[in-house]
PDB file of C-alpha atoms in Angstrom:
ATOM      1  CA  UNK A  74     -13.361  10.586  12.111  1.00  0.00           C
ATOM      2  CA  UNK A  75     -11.821   9.031   8.785  1.00  0.00           C
ATOM      3  CA  UNK A  76     -10.695   6.111   8.522  1.00  0.00           C
ATOM      4  CA  UNK A  77      -7.102   5.611   7.798  1.00  0.00           C
ATOM      5  CA  UNK A  78      -5.970   3.924   4.405  1.00  0.00           C
ATOM      6  CA  UNK A  79      -3.378   1.745   4.379  1.00  0.00           C
ATOM      7  CA  UNK A  80      -1.497   0.226   1.265  1.00  0.00           C
ATOM      8  CA  UNK A  81       0.192  -3.200   2.769  1.00  0.00           C
ATOM      9  CA  UNK A  82       2.267  -4.915   0.327  1.00  0.00           C
ATOM     10  CA  UNK A  83       5.863  -6.668  -0.057  1.00  0.00           C
ATOM     11  CA  UNK A  84       7.908  -5.827  -2.885  1.00  0.00           C
ATOM     12  CA  UNK A  85      11.559  -6.992  -4.065  1.00  0.00           C
ATOM     13  CA  UNK A  86      14.306  -4.506  -3.321  1.00  0.00           C
ATOM     14  CA  UNK A  87      14.373  -3.414  -7.533  1.00  0.00           C
ATOM     15  CA  UNK A  88      10.756  -2.324  -6.683  1.00  0.00           C
ATOM     16  CA  UNK A  89       8.752  -5.104  -8.033  1.00  0.00           C
ATOM     17  CA  UNK A  90       5.333  -6.426  -7.072  1.00  0.00           C
ATOM     18  CA  UNK A  91       4.922  -9.146  -9.554  1.00  0.00           C
ATOM     19  CA  UNK A  92       6.979 -10.687 -11.633  1.00  0.00           C
ATOM     20  CA  UNK A  93       6.510  -9.974 -16.099  1.00  0.00           C
ATOM     21  CA  UNK A  94       3.701 -12.831 -15.639  1.00  0.00           C
ATOM     22  CA  UNK A  95       2.305 -11.418 -12.734  1.00  0.00           C
ATOM     23  CA  UNK A  96       3.367 -14.153 -10.298  1.00  0.00           C
ATOM     24  CA  UNK A  97       4.493 -13.874  -7.113  1.00  0.00           C
ATOM     25  CA  UNK A  98       6.177 -17.297  -6.586  1.00  0.00           C
ATOM     26  CA  UNK A  99       9.225 -15.484  -5.380  1.00  0.00           C
ATOM     27  CA  UNK A 100       7.509 -14.622  -2.616  1.00  0.00           C
ATOM     28  CA  UNK A 101       6.450 -18.208  -1.518  1.00  0.00           C
ATOM     29  CA  UNK A 102       9.643 -20.155  -3.014  1.00  0.00           C
ATOM     30  CA  UNK A 103      11.168 -17.441  -0.080  1.00  0.00           C
ATOM     31  CA  UNK A 104       9.539 -19.913   2.692  1.00  0.00           C
ATOM     32  CA  UNK A 105      12.649 -21.785   2.670  1.00  0.00           C
ATOM     33  CA  UNK A 106      14.614 -19.111   3.989  1.00  0.00           C
ATOM     34  CA  UNK A 107      12.152 -17.811   6.168  1.00  0.00           C
ATOM     35  CA  UNK A 108      10.677 -15.187   4.665  1.00  0.00           C
ATOM     36  CA  UNK A 109       7.009 -15.852   4.449  1.00  0.00           C
ATOM     37  CA  UNK A 110       7.070 -16.381   8.737  1.00  0.00           C
ATOM     38  CA  UNK A 111       8.474 -12.957   8.641  1.00  0.00           C
ATOM     39  CA  UNK A 112       5.751 -11.720   6.479  1.00  0.00           C
ATOM     40  CA  UNK A 113       3.300 -13.239   8.761  1.00  0.00           C
ATOM     41  CA  UNK A 114       4.495 -11.508  11.639  1.00  0.00           C
ATOM     42  CA  UNK A 115       3.470  -8.274  11.077  1.00  0.00           C
ATOM     43  CA  UNK A 116       0.855  -9.227   9.076  1.00  0.00           C
ATOM     44  CA  UNK A 117      -1.151 -10.568  11.921  1.00  0.00           C
ATOM     45  CA  UNK A 118      -1.122  -7.248  13.443  1.00  0.00           C
ATOM     46  CA  UNK A 119      -1.796  -5.423  10.937  1.00  0.00           C
ATOM     47  CA  UNK A 120      -4.620  -7.447  10.176  1.00  0.00           C
ATOM     48  CA  UNK A 121      -6.408  -6.846  13.237  1.00  0.00           C
ATOM     49  CA  UNK A 122      -6.124  -3.182  12.363  1.00  0.00           C
ATOM     50  CA  UNK A 123      -8.685  -3.396   9.084  1.00  0.00           C
ATOM     51  CA  UNK A 124     -12.476  -4.362   8.420  1.00  0.00           C
ATOM     52  CA  UNK A 125     -12.374  -3.539   4.846  1.00  0.00           C
ATOM     53  CA  UNK A 126     -10.258  -4.678   2.168  1.00  0.00           C
ATOM     54  CA  UNK A 127     -10.194  -3.233  -1.693  1.00  0.00           C
ATOM     55  CA  UNK A 128      -8.450  -5.298  -4.807  1.00  0.00           C
ATOM     56  CA  UNK A 129      -8.602  -5.201  -8.316  1.00  0.00           C
ATOM     57  CA  UNK A 130     -10.223  -8.161 -10.150  1.00  0.00           C
ATOM     58  CA  UNK A 131      -6.480  -9.514 -11.270  1.00  0.00           C
ATOM     59  CA  UNK A 132      -5.649  -9.601  -7.483  1.00  0.00           C
ATOM     60  CA  UNK A 133      -8.651 -11.198  -6.262  1.00  0.00           C
ATOM     61  CA  UNK A 134      -8.400 -13.572  -8.856  1.00  0.00           C
ATOM     62  CA  UNK A 135      -4.877 -14.818  -7.723  1.00  0.00           C
ATOM     63  CA  UNK A 136      -5.879 -14.765  -4.110  1.00  0.00           C
ATOM     64  CA  UNK A 137      -8.810 -17.239  -5.289  1.00  0.00           C
ATOM     65  CA  UNK A 138      -7.282 -19.498  -8.112  1.00  0.00           C
ATOM     66  CA  UNK A 139      -3.377 -19.278  -6.632  1.00  0.00           C
ATOM     67  CA  UNK A 140      -2.850 -18.169  -3.246  1.00  0.00           C
ATOM     68  CA  UNK A 141      -6.023 -19.626  -1.546  1.00  0.00           C
ATOM     69  CA  UNK A 142      -7.970 -21.771  -3.840  1.00  0.00           C
ATOM     70  CA  UNK A 143      -9.784 -24.007  -0.405  1.00  0.00           C
ATOM     71  CA  UNK A 144     -11.011 -20.825   1.049  1.00  0.00           C
ATOM     72  CA  UNK A 145     -11.140 -17.394   1.007  1.00  0.00           C
ATOM     73  CA  UNK A 146      -8.571 -15.436   3.280  1.00  0.00           C
ATOM     74  CA  UNK A 147     -10.495 -12.176   3.972  1.00  0.00           C
ATOM     75  CA  UNK A 148     -14.386 -13.535   4.603  1.00  0.00           C
ATOM     76  CA  UNK A 149     -14.185 -11.989   8.288  1.00  0.00           C
ATOM     77  CA  UNK A 150     -13.905  -8.318   6.490  1.00  0.00           C
ATOM     78  CA  UNK A 151     -15.787  -6.148   4.047  1.00  0.00           C
ATOM     79  CA  UNK A 152     -14.306  -7.060   0.585  1.00  0.00           C
ATOM     80  CA  UNK A 153     -14.492  -4.725  -2.908  1.00  0.00           C
ATOM     81  CA  UNK A 154     -13.303  -5.957  -5.633  1.00  0.00           C
ATOM     82  CA  UNK A 155     -13.213  -3.515  -8.590  1.00  0.00           C
ATOM     83  CA  UNK A 156     -13.544  -4.865 -11.930  1.00  0.00           C
ATOM     84  CA  UNK A 157     -15.753  -4.154 -15.070  1.00  0.00           C
ATOM     85  CA  UNK A 158     -17.255  -7.212 -14.937  1.00  0.00           C
ATOM     86  CA  UNK A 159     -19.165  -6.775 -12.361  1.00  0.00           C
ATOM     87  CA  UNK A 160     -20.242 -10.458 -10.781  1.00  0.00           C
ATOM     88  CA  UNK A 161     -22.301 -11.870  -8.568  1.00  0.00           C
ATOM     89  CA  UNK A 162     -21.983  -9.972  -4.854  1.00  0.00           C
ATOM     90  CA  UNK A 163     -21.308 -12.536  -1.969  1.00  0.00           C
ATOM     91  CA  UNK A 164     -22.039 -11.959   1.523  1.00  0.00           C
ATOM     92  CA  UNK A 165     -18.384 -10.967   2.200  1.00  0.00           C
ATOM     93  CA  UNK A 166     -17.209  -9.433  -1.366  1.00  0.00           C
ATOM     94  CA  UNK A 167     -19.137  -6.375  -3.187  1.00  0.00           C
ATOM     95  CA  UNK A 168     -17.860  -6.547  -6.868  1.00  0.00           C
ATOM     96  CA  UNK A 169     -18.016  -3.318  -8.055  1.00  0.00           C
ATOM     97  CA  UNK A 170     -17.269  -0.978 -11.330  1.00  0.00           C
ATOM     98  CA  UNK A 171     -17.207   1.955  -8.808  1.00  0.00           C
ATOM     99  CA  UNK A 172     -13.809   4.327  -9.388  1.00  0.00           C
ATOM    100  CA  UNK A 173     -11.196   3.473  -6.734  1.00  0.00           C
ATOM    101  CA  UNK A 174     -11.096   6.771  -5.787  1.00  0.00           C
ATOM    102  CA  UNK A 175     -14.938   7.395  -5.861  1.00  0.00           C
ATOM    103  CA  UNK A 176     -15.086   4.223  -3.375  1.00  0.00           C
ATOM    104  CA  UNK A 177     -12.075   5.318  -1.345  1.00  0.00           C
ATOM    105  CA  UNK A 178     -13.933   8.557  -0.647  1.00  0.00           C
ATOM    106  CA  UNK A 179     -16.986   7.402   0.276  1.00  0.00           C
ATOM    107  CA  UNK A 180     -15.496   4.463   3.061  1.00  0.00           C
ATOM    108  CA  UNK A 181     -13.230   6.365   4.732  1.00  0.00           C
ATOM    109  CA  UNK A 182     -16.446   8.560   5.998  1.00  0.00           C
ATOM    110  CA  UNK A 183     -18.326   5.444   7.223  1.00  0.00           C
ATOM    111  CA  UNK A 184     -17.850   4.016  10.907  1.00  0.00           C
ATOM    112  CA  UNK A 185     -15.260   1.262  11.090  1.00  0.00           C
ATOM    113  CA  UNK A 186     -11.842   0.305  11.212  1.00  0.00           C
ATOM    114  CA  UNK A 187      -8.802   0.944   8.572  1.00  0.00           C
ATOM    115  CA  UNK A 188      -9.327   0.326   5.082  1.00  0.00           C
ATOM    116  CA  UNK A 189      -6.396  -2.127   3.114  1.00  0.00           C
ATOM    117  CA  UNK A 190      -5.757  -1.545  -0.298  1.00  0.00           C
ATOM    118  CA  UNK A 191      -3.865  -4.162  -1.924  1.00  0.00           C
ATOM    119  CA  UNK A 192      -3.190  -5.193  -5.519  1.00  0.00           C
ATOM    120  CA  UNK A 193      -1.594  -3.620  -8.809  1.00  0.00           C
ATOM    121  CA  UNK A 194      -1.117   0.081 -10.588  1.00  0.00           C
ATOM    122  CA  UNK A 195      -4.750   0.532 -11.186  1.00  0.00           C
ATOM    123  CA  UNK A 196      -5.590   0.313  -7.555  1.00  0.00           C
ATOM    124  CA  UNK A 197      -3.074   1.636  -6.229  1.00  0.00           C
ATOM    125  CA  UNK A 198      -1.494   4.695  -8.706  1.00  0.00           C
ATOM    126  CA  UNK A 199      -5.170   6.750  -8.668  1.00  0.00           C
ATOM    127  CA  UNK A 200      -5.071   7.005  -5.045  1.00  0.00           C
ATOM    128  CA  UNK A 201      -1.688   7.993  -4.973  1.00  0.00           C
ATOM    129  CA  UNK A 202      -2.390  10.661  -7.557  1.00  0.00           C
ATOM    130  CA  UNK A 203      -5.382  11.962  -5.098  1.00  0.00           C
ATOM    131  CA  UNK A 204      -3.506  11.476  -1.815  1.00  0.00           C
ATOM    132  CA  UNK A 205      -5.605   9.217  -0.318  1.00  0.00           C
ATOM    133  CA  UNK A 206      -3.002   7.066   0.566  1.00  0.00           C
ATOM    134  CA  UNK A 207      -2.718   7.449   4.701  1.00  0.00           C
ATOM    135  CA  UNK A 208       0.397   5.115   5.437  1.00  0.00           C
ATOM    136  CA  UNK A 209       2.306   3.149   3.195  1.00  0.00           C
ATOM    137  CA  UNK A 210       3.383  -0.071   4.660  1.00  0.00           C
ATOM    138  CA  UNK A 211       6.162  -1.540   2.506  1.00  0.00           C
ATOM    139  CA  UNK A 212       7.854  -5.011   3.063  1.00  0.00           C
ATOM    140  CA  UNK A 213      11.272  -5.155   1.200  1.00  0.00           C
ATOM    141  CA  UNK A 214      11.883  -8.539   0.577  1.00  0.00           C
ATOM    142  CA  UNK A 215      15.978  -9.247  -0.510  1.00  0.00           C
ATOM    143  CA  UNK A 216      15.145 -11.032  -3.921  1.00  0.00           C
ATOM    144  CA  UNK A 217      15.849  -8.726  -7.473  1.00  0.00           C
ATOM    145  CA  UNK A 218      13.243  -9.365  -9.860  1.00  0.00           C
ATOM    146  CA  UNK A 219      15.008  -7.799 -12.656  1.00  0.00           C
ATOM    147  CA  UNK A 220      11.616  -6.777 -14.550  1.00  0.00           C
ATOM    148  CA  UNK A 221       7.977  -7.238 -13.414  1.00  0.00           C
ATOM    149  CA  UNK A 222       5.285  -5.127 -12.731  1.00  0.00           C
ATOM    150  CA  UNK A 223       6.224  -1.924 -10.788  1.00  0.00           C
ATOM    151  CA  UNK A 224       4.576  -0.911  -7.422  1.00  0.00           C
ATOM    152  CA  UNK A 225       4.218   2.326  -8.687  1.00  0.00           C
ATOM    153  CA  UNK A 226       3.918   4.022 -12.029  1.00  0.00           C
ATOM    154  CA  UNK A 227       5.548   7.053 -13.215  1.00  0.00           C
ATOM    155  CA  UNK A 228       3.238  10.314 -11.828  1.00  0.00           C
ATOM    156  CA  UNK A 229       3.457  14.165 -11.674  1.00  0.00           C
ATOM    157  CA  UNK A 230       4.033  16.097  -9.634  1.00  0.00           C
ATOM    158  CA  UNK A 231       6.378  14.428  -6.820  1.00  0.00           C
ATOM    159  CA  UNK A 232       4.601  13.216  -3.393  1.00  0.00           C
ATOM    160  CA  UNK A 233       7.278  13.643  -0.431  1.00  0.00           C
ATOM    161  CA  UNK A 234       6.435  10.920   2.498  1.00  0.00           C
ATOM    162  CA  UNK A 235       7.745  11.007   5.938  1.00  0.00           C
ATOM    163  CA  UNK A 236       9.178   7.858   7.160  1.00  0.00           C
ATOM    164  CA  UNK A 237       7.335   6.763   9.947  1.00  0.00           C
ATOM    165  CA  UNK A 238       8.951   3.515  11.045  1.00  0.00           C
ATOM    166  CA  UNK A 239      11.782   1.350   9.512  1.00  0.00           C
ATOM    167  CA  UNK A 240      12.692  -2.220  11.044  1.00  0.00           C
ATOM    168  CA  UNK A 241      14.350  -5.420  10.072  1.00  0.00           C
ATOM    169  CA  UNK A 242      12.918  -8.761  10.746  1.00  0.00           C
ATOM    170  CA  UNK A 243      14.963 -11.308   9.662  1.00  0.00           C
ATOM    171  CA  UNK A 244      15.619 -10.864   6.323  1.00  0.00           C
ATOM    172  CA  UNK A 245      13.098  -8.433   5.397  1.00  0.00           C
ATOM    173  CA  UNK A 246      13.056  -4.613   6.025  1.00  0.00           C
ATOM    174  CA  UNK A 247       9.683  -2.763   6.884  1.00  0.00           C
ATOM    175  CA  UNK A 248       9.101   0.674   6.198  1.00  0.00           C
ATOM    176  CA  UNK A 249       6.039   2.576   7.305  1.00  0.00           C
ATOM    177  CA  UNK A 250       5.480   5.792   5.356  1.00  0.00           C
ATOM    178  CA  UNK A 251       2.628   8.885   5.678  1.00  0.00           C
ATOM    179  CA  UNK A 252       1.699  11.782   3.996  1.00  0.00           C
ATOM    180  CA  UNK A 253       2.817  14.151   6.847  1.00  0.00           C
TER     181      UNK A 253
END
């Protein structure tokens, strides 16, 4: 059985996953309006579906330096950090210079739960281009950033997805799309 590969990510209404400096303060700044709590509700359900996390070095650095400097939040999962600067592996983190496509193709045929893809374009786009993401779970946060790092870069040919679920929890819209 092939493991499911899931992109689970939040984006602004105008399609950005971070501001121009790579910051995501706009997510935590929205805590006063209840957005962080809304995201956590669906996140808890999602987190139980996965046992593997794949991210790039920039996302990893953001997690350990900004979002959760006191503890690593994914220590109960198998972690892969894709980087050209391979570091010392830890019990819960594998630093790798393997291509994301090769890694995902290998992991999806190993036993386990779903695989979470998290991060920016260098991780996401090669998988989009090879049709290796089974589900796109996108939380749209009601903020317009105006500029920043887009969720998707330009690619060809177009990829048509099927809407599987769309729901609103308070002020956030959650959409799940699949390849077919």
